[in-house]
Structure formats: C-alpha cells, structure tokens
GROMACS .gro file of C-alpha atoms in nm:
model
  282
    1MET     CA    1   0.178   1.551   1.779
    2TYR     CA    2   0.195   1.112   1.691
    3LYS     CA    3   0.491   1.037   1.867
    4ILE     CA    4   0.706   0.768   1.679
    5VAL     CA    5   0.719   0.439   1.958
    6LYS     CA    6   0.843   0.140   1.719
    7GLN     CA    7   1.076   0.172   1.384
    8GLN     CA    8   1.147  -0.092   1.206
    9ARG     CA    9   1.392  -0.073   0.815
   10LEU     CA   10   1.228  -0.384   0.643
   11ASN     CA   11   1.413  -0.338   0.372
   12SER     CA   12   1.725  -0.080   0.219
   13ALA     CA   13   1.405   0.124   0.056
   14VAL     CA   14   1.138  -0.008   0.362
   15VAL     CA   15   1.072   0.157   0.599
   16SER     CA   16   0.775   0.071   0.950
   17ILE     CA   17   0.681   0.288   1.195
   18GLU     CA   18   0.451   0.234   1.532
   19VAL     CA   19   0.277   0.568   1.613
   20GLU     CA   20   0.094   0.694   1.804
   21ALA     CA   21  -0.295   0.793   1.758
   22PRO     CA   22  -0.570   0.744   1.954
   23TYR     CA   23  -0.814   0.859   1.759
   24VAL     CA   24  -0.695   0.702   1.437
   25ALA     CA   25  -0.639   0.345   1.617
   26ARG     CA   26  -1.050   0.294   1.767
   27LYS     CA   27  -1.167   0.446   1.490
   28CYS     CA   28  -0.969   0.267   1.153
   29GLU     CA   29  -1.062  -0.022   0.940
   30PRO     CA   30  -0.858  -0.240   0.678
   31GLY     CA   31  -0.839  -0.013   0.384
   32GLN     CA   32  -0.830   0.314   0.535
   33PHE     CA   33  -0.523   0.510   0.563
   34VAL     CA   34  -0.381   0.829   0.697
   35ILE     CA   35  -0.235   1.181   0.621
   36VAL     CA   36   0.106   1.267   0.724
   37ARG     CA   37   0.261   1.531   0.816
   38VAL     CA   38   0.628   1.458   0.905
   39ASP     CA   39   0.667   1.890   0.988
   40PRO     CA   40   0.465   2.184   0.951
   41ASP     CA   41   0.589   2.327   0.645
   42GLY     CA   42   0.532   1.856   0.571
   43GLU     CA   43   0.370   1.748   0.176
   44ARG     CA   44   0.117   1.493   0.328
   45ILE     CA   45   0.173   1.214   0.246
   46PRO     CA   46  -0.114   0.959   0.225
   47LEU     CA   47  -0.050   0.565   0.397
   48THR     CA   48  -0.235   0.337   0.414
   49ILE     CA   49  -0.270   0.138   0.802
   50ALA     CA   50  -0.079  -0.184   0.776
   51ASP     CA   51  -0.204  -0.303   1.095
   52PHE     CA   52  -0.340  -0.102   1.460
   53ASP     CA   53  -0.338  -0.204   1.837
   54ARG     CA   54  -0.715  -0.062   1.987
   55ALA     CA   55  -0.554  -0.091   2.329
   56GLY     CA   56  -0.189   0.027   2.239
   57ASN     CA   57  -0.390   0.399   2.057
   58THR     CA   58  -0.129   0.312   1.777
   59ILE     CA   59  -0.111   0.241   1.407
   60THR     CA   60   0.135   0.056   1.222
   61LEU     CA   61   0.300   0.244   0.888
   62ILE     CA   62   0.534   0.064   0.628
   63TYR     CA   63   0.640   0.302   0.413
   64GLN     CA   64   0.891   0.336   0.063
   65GLU     CA   65   1.144   0.587   0.022
   66LEU     CA   66   1.036   0.703  -0.319
   67GLY     CA   67   1.025   1.070  -0.266
   68TYR     CA   68   1.106   1.394  -0.117
   69SER     CA   69   0.911   1.340   0.217
   70THR     CA   70   0.932   0.985   0.287
   71LYS     CA   71   1.313   1.020   0.264
   72ARG     CA   72   1.214   1.318   0.507
   73LEU     CA   73   1.018   1.116   0.727
   74SER     CA   74   1.263   0.862   0.768
   75THR     CA   75   1.447   1.081   0.939
   76LYS     CA   76   1.273   1.059   1.206
   77ALA     CA   77   1.316   0.814   1.478
   78VAL     CA   78   1.139   0.679   1.816
   79GLY     CA   79   1.027   0.898   2.005
   80ASP     CA   80   0.996   1.176   1.803
   81GLU     CA   81   0.659   1.285   1.709
   82LEU     CA   82   0.482   1.394   1.355
   83GLN     CA   83   0.323   1.752   1.266
   84ASP     CA   84   0.026   1.527   1.144
   85VAL     CA   85  -0.142   1.195   1.172
   86ALA     CA   86  -0.502   1.327   1.015
   87GLY     CA   87  -0.786   0.981   0.985
   88PRO     CA   88  -0.926   0.744   0.898
   89LEU     CA   89  -0.993   0.862   0.553
   90GLY     CA   90  -1.140   0.636   0.214
   91GLN     CA   91  -1.361   0.331   0.301
   92ALA     CA   92  -1.311   0.044   0.476
   93ALA     CA   93  -1.300  -0.278   0.249
   94GLU     CA   94  -1.588  -0.433   0.248
   95LEU     CA   95  -1.475  -0.780   0.428
   96ARG     CA   96  -1.709  -1.086   0.444
   97LYS     CA   97  -1.640  -1.428   0.511
   98THR     CA   98  -1.603  -1.571   0.178
   99ALA     CA   99  -1.479  -1.964   0.095
  100LYS     CA  100  -1.175  -1.928  -0.039
  101VAL     CA  101  -0.957  -1.601  -0.130
  102LEU     CA  102  -0.621  -1.573  -0.251
  103GLY     CA  103  -0.364  -1.198  -0.159
  104ILE     CA  104  -0.197  -1.084  -0.432
  105GLY     CA  105   0.116  -0.837  -0.300
  106GLY     CA  106   0.354  -0.721  -0.485
  107GLY     CA  107   0.625  -0.491  -0.296
  108VAL     CA  108   0.487  -0.229  -0.022
  109GLY     CA  109   0.153  -0.326  -0.171
  110ALA     CA  110   0.159  -0.624   0.064
  111ALA     CA  111   0.145  -0.352   0.379
  112PRO     CA  112  -0.278  -0.284   0.269
  113LEU     CA  113  -0.288  -0.613   0.158
  114TYR     CA  114  -0.236  -0.698   0.574
  115PRO     CA  115  -0.534  -0.615   0.778
  116GLN     CA  116  -0.764  -0.690   0.471
  117LEU     CA  117  -0.632  -1.097   0.529
  118LYS     CA  118  -0.617  -1.106   0.831
  119LYS     CA  119  -0.957  -1.017   0.918
  120LEU     CA  120  -1.025  -1.225   0.620
  121ALA     CA  121  -0.864  -1.484   0.839
  122ASP     CA  122  -1.001  -1.399   1.196
  123LEU     CA  123  -1.370  -1.456   1.015
  124GLY     CA  124  -1.287  -1.803   0.883
  125SER     CA  125  -1.209  -1.718   0.500
  126GLN     CA  126  -0.972  -1.979   0.312
  127VAL     CA  127  -0.593  -1.777   0.273
  128ASP     CA  128  -0.391  -1.799   0.059
  129VAL     CA  129  -0.139  -1.536  -0.040
  130ILE     CA  130   0.084  -1.428  -0.316
  131LEU     CA  131   0.370  -1.188  -0.215
  132GLY     CA  132   0.591  -1.079  -0.458
  133GLY     CA  133   0.933  -0.856  -0.547
  134ARG     CA  134   1.218  -0.835  -0.786
  135SER     CA  135   1.444  -0.973  -0.518
  136ALA     CA  136   1.402  -1.163  -0.164
  137GLU     CA  137   1.530  -0.820   0.039
  138LEU     CA  138   1.210  -0.688  -0.095
  139VAL     CA  139   0.948  -0.924  -0.007
  140ILE     CA  140   0.804  -0.803   0.281
  141LEU     CA  141   0.590  -0.916   0.559
  142ALA     CA  142   0.632  -1.330   0.488
  143ASN     CA  143   0.616  -1.472   0.817
  144GLU     CA  144   0.362  -1.229   0.939
  145PHE     CA  145   0.131  -1.366   0.651
  146ARG     CA  146   0.214  -1.718   0.737
  147ALA     CA  147   0.071  -1.715   1.099
  148PHE     CA  148  -0.275  -1.702   1.003
  149ALA     CA  149  -0.275  -1.803   0.603
  150ARG     CA  150  -0.283  -2.222   0.483
  151GLN     CA  151  -0.019  -2.122   0.188
  152VAL     CA  152   0.267  -1.829   0.169
  153THR     CA  153   0.410  -1.792  -0.247
  154ILE     CA  154   0.651  -1.637  -0.301
  155ALA     CA  155   0.765  -1.484  -0.620
  156THR     CA  156   1.073  -1.284  -0.735
  157ASP     CA  157   1.159  -1.166  -1.094
  158ASP     CA  158   1.574  -1.338  -1.004
  159GLY     CA  159   1.422  -1.641  -0.833
  160SER     CA  160   1.650  -1.571  -0.528
  161LEU     CA  161   1.325  -1.668  -0.296
  162GLY     CA  162   1.037  -1.848  -0.375
  163LEU     CA  163   0.949  -1.921  -0.738
  164LYS     CA  164   1.130  -1.803  -1.054
  165GLY     CA  165   0.894  -1.470  -1.126
  166THR     CA  166   0.637  -1.229  -1.194
  167VAL     CA  167   0.299  -1.275  -0.904
  168VAL     CA  168   0.126  -1.360  -1.176
  169ASP     CA  169   0.319  -1.631  -1.285
  170ALA     CA  170   0.214  -1.782  -0.922
  171LEU     CA  171  -0.133  -1.699  -0.998
  172LEU     CA  172  -0.160  -1.863  -1.293
  173ARG     CA  173  -0.026  -2.169  -1.087
  174LYS     CA  174  -0.252  -2.151  -0.827
  175VAL     CA  175  -0.588  -2.138  -1.034
  176ARG     CA  176  -0.453  -2.513  -1.189
  177ASP     CA  177  -0.512  -2.678  -0.844
  178GLU     CA  178  -0.721  -2.442  -0.655
  179ASN     CA  179  -1.087  -2.303  -0.684
  180TYR     CA  180  -1.058  -1.948  -0.566
  181ASN     CA  181  -1.418  -1.741  -0.480
  182ARG     CA  182  -1.185  -1.391  -0.435
  183VAL     CA  183  -0.835  -1.206  -0.539
  184ILE     CA  184  -0.722  -0.843  -0.430
  185ALA     CA  185  -0.488  -0.762  -0.561
  186ILE     CA  186  -0.221  -0.476  -0.439
  187GLY     CA  187   0.108  -0.307  -0.602
  188PRO     CA  188   0.236  -0.116  -0.802
  189LEU     CA  189  -0.045  -0.021  -1.128
  190PRO     CA  190   0.185  -0.256  -1.387
  191MET     CA  191   0.107  -0.519  -1.170
  192MET     CA  192  -0.258  -0.523  -1.065
  193ARG     CA  193  -0.318  -0.454  -1.466
  194ALA     CA  194  -0.161  -0.796  -1.513
  195VAL     CA  195  -0.305  -0.949  -1.221
  196VAL     CA  196  -0.663  -0.897  -1.414
  197GLU     CA  197  -0.678  -0.884  -1.731
  198HIS     CA  198  -0.624  -1.315  -1.569
  199THR     CA  199  -0.889  -1.291  -1.249
  200LYS     CA  200  -1.145  -1.038  -1.544
  201ARG     CA  201  -1.077  -1.384  -1.821
  202LEU     CA  202  -1.105  -1.642  -1.528
  203GLU     CA  203  -1.444  -1.471  -1.395
  204ILE     CA  204  -1.313  -1.458  -1.023
  205PRO     CA  205  -1.452  -1.125  -0.835
  206THR     CA  206  -1.129  -0.931  -0.778
  207MET     CA  207  -1.053  -0.582  -0.562
  208VAL     CA  208  -0.767  -0.363  -0.560
  209SER     CA  209  -0.682  -0.066  -0.383
  210LEU     CA  210  -0.543   0.269  -0.612
  211ASN     CA  211  -0.279   0.507  -0.455
  212PRO     CA  212  -0.296   0.760  -0.736
  213ILE     CA  213  -0.151   1.188  -0.631
  214MET     CA  214  -0.337   1.269  -0.366
  215ILE     CA  215  -0.347   1.594  -0.158
  216ASP     CA  216  -0.609   1.698   0.082
  217GLY     CA  217  -0.766   1.332   0.105
  218THR     CA  218  -1.133   1.477   0.145
  219GLY     CA  219  -1.273   1.435  -0.140
  220MET     CA  220  -1.174   1.802  -0.268
  221CYS     CA  221  -0.902   1.894  -0.509
  222GLY     CA  222  -0.925   1.651  -0.681
  223GLY     CA  223  -0.627   1.501  -0.746
  224CYS     CA  224  -0.676   1.158  -0.682
  225ARG     CA  225  -0.887   1.108  -0.958
  226VAL     CA  226  -0.962   0.766  -1.091
  227THR     CA  227  -1.225   0.623  -1.442
  228VAL     CA  228  -1.360   0.320  -1.263
  229GLY     CA  229  -1.713   0.210  -1.480
  230GLY     CA  230  -1.686   0.492  -1.676
  231ALA     CA  231  -1.766   0.737  -1.385
  232THR     CA  232  -1.491   0.976  -1.200
  233LYS     CA  233  -1.400   0.878  -0.886
  234PHE     CA  234  -1.195   1.013  -0.621
  235ALA     CA  235  -0.975   0.722  -0.472
  236CYS     CA  236  -0.997   0.930  -0.096
  237VAL     CA  237  -1.305   0.908  -0.058
  238ASP     CA  238  -1.477   0.664  -0.280
  239GLY     CA  239  -1.179   0.454  -0.208
  240PRO     CA  240  -0.892   0.291  -0.240
  241ASP     CA  241  -1.038  -0.065  -0.285
  242PHE     CA  242  -1.230  -0.057  -0.562
  243ASP     CA  243  -1.369  -0.322  -0.803
  244GLY     CA  244  -1.007  -0.399  -1.037
  245PHE     CA  245  -1.273  -0.490  -1.361
  246GLN     CA  246  -1.351  -0.112  -1.365
  247VAL     CA  247  -1.084   0.001  -1.358
  248ASN     CA  248  -0.932   0.206  -1.584
  249PHE     CA  249  -0.630   0.108  -1.514
  250ASP     CA  250  -0.424   0.330  -1.878
  251GLU     CA  251  -0.524   0.669  -1.732
  252CYS     CA  252  -0.468   0.575  -1.360
  253ILE     CA  253  -0.150   0.457  -1.495
  254ARG     CA  254  -0.079   0.835  -1.702
  255ARG     CA  255  -0.183   0.999  -1.377
  256GLN     CA  256   0.043   0.875  -1.161
  257LEU     CA  257   0.342   0.965  -1.413
  258MET     CA  258   0.233   1.294  -1.376
  259TYR     CA  259   0.516   1.487  -1.207
  260ARG     CA  260   0.755   1.193  -1.207
  261GLN     CA  261   1.071   1.463  -1.363
  262GLN     CA  262   0.970   1.728  -1.136
  263GLU     CA  263   0.996   1.501  -0.885
  264ARG     CA  264   1.277   1.470  -1.015
  265ARG     CA  265   1.462   1.733  -1.071
  266PHE     CA  266   1.310   1.898  -0.693
  267GLU     CA  267   1.552   1.578  -0.558
  268GLN     CA  268   1.883   1.678  -0.746
  269GLU     CA  269   1.847   2.105  -0.682
  270HIS     CA  270   1.679   2.051  -0.322
  271PRO     CA  271   1.992   2.114  -0.112
  272CYS     CA  272   2.038   1.918   0.147
  273ARG     CA  273   2.022   2.125   0.519
  274ILE     CA  274   1.958   1.820   0.770
  275GLY     CA  275   2.219   1.668   0.788
  276TRP     CA  276   2.225   1.338   0.534
  277GLU     CA  277   2.677   1.314   0.479
  278GLY     CA  278   2.705   1.168   0.134
  279THR     CA  279   2.367   1.315   0.013
  280LYS     CA  280   2.324   1.578  -0.209
  281SER     CA  281   1.962   1.591  -0.134
  282CYS     CA  282   1.696   1.517   0.116
   0.00000   0.00000   0.00000
C-alpha cells in the first residue's frame, strides 16, 4: 500500500499528491510514469511523475479530475493509502545539455514538463518556458518553474494572466527574438499539433509527450498504439515522449475520443455510493 503524505489542490480541477513509493522514487527519471489503482476494484490510471524525492522515498503526481477514477482518487486524503503504484514505466526522456531550450506546457501538461526542464537546467541548459491555460486559475506551477527558468511566459485565452492568447501565440513571439535549439511541448493533443506545425517550419527539433488510452502500461494490451514516423509504437513502452515531427496527431486525436460517450454515460448513470453530497455520480 502507498500512503498519501501530502495533498494540494492546485485549482478547481487539478490536484497534486505526494505518495510514499520507495522503489519508484529510487529508480524513476523525468518522462516516466506510474499506473495507479485507488482500490482493489479500481481502474488503472496512468499518471506521469511530476517530481520525486529519492531521500524521502516519495513521488509527486499531478492529475486532472476528468473521469470516474480520477474523481475517486480525489476522495483520498493525507494518510490514506492507494492500492497500487506500479512503476516507473515508460522510457525516460532523452535529456542532455542543450544551449537554449523552450518548454511549452498547456494546462496540466505543465506537470510532466516540470521534471524535464528542471533536469535540463541542472545540466547547464538555458531554459525558457511558456505556460498556458484558458484562464489564470488553470495555469499551474509558474512559481516552481521560476526557480530555475530564465524566463517564464504565461498565456491565457481570456487574458486574465499574462498574454491574451494561446501558447502558440506566445511561441511565435518568442521565436522572433530567440533562437532555440530544442522545444519540448506537453499538453492537449491539438495544442501539441499546433506547436509542431510551427516548429517544423522553423526547423526546431520538438519532443512531445503522448498520453493515449492506456490499460496495462506494459505494451501487452495495445490500447496506447500510436503511429510515429509511419511505424506503430506503443506509448507505454516506446514513449511516452516522441519526436513531434513524426507523430500522426490526427490518428491520436481520433483514438483518444473513442470512448468519450461511454465515459459520459457511465458518469451520468453510476450511482454515488461514497457520500458526495449534491452529486449524481462519482
């Protein structure tokens, strides 16, 4: 069992938890993820490791309450235990000292971006970051990035914080004055596709992190199948980070939406049995 030792709500939909997971904390690297089960009958939830403390035997997971299982995860409190935290899974991101790196995080995508940029800064890279969200509330980890990044640029759709516009708008402004050697973009698939459309034209190598439907996390179920460079890859064992120029984003988006109707129907029909007042489902 894996005890939650710290919990923080970052905004109305995003929660950060620090969990005791000694083996994972000892072995994990930026870019890797874990599979979490809240209880014995729980769904397997893939969550990227946002940070880790090897001395303290803990890892930090940041997740968005999107479906049944992540909402159920949020019913746990400090001191409660999770059934499983399996990992570290996936390939560690290939990070090496690079002259100038631009990280782009959309919404909760800032969470998996954080450990990668932190390590690049530790290696001596100059790191800038763009964080985006629909509004100020949905921009997370800005202060954490400021601890090591040279510049932190924020873009919000409604202009409530930073530039009014998208992370792509901010990207186009940045590249007018800066020559970046590498971009790392993590966020919703349409956002990563839009970033890559521009960085490919600008010939800036760009890595993206894919988070498709995933079940076992070991490559056996095939649920996380993606096409990269015309070849079939499995995000759980070959990724989750890939060369953005080679990813078939249209296919990724179609596959990600496959079960959207079933998820919504399940949320509407599932009776609440854990005491959430005022909710029809949980």
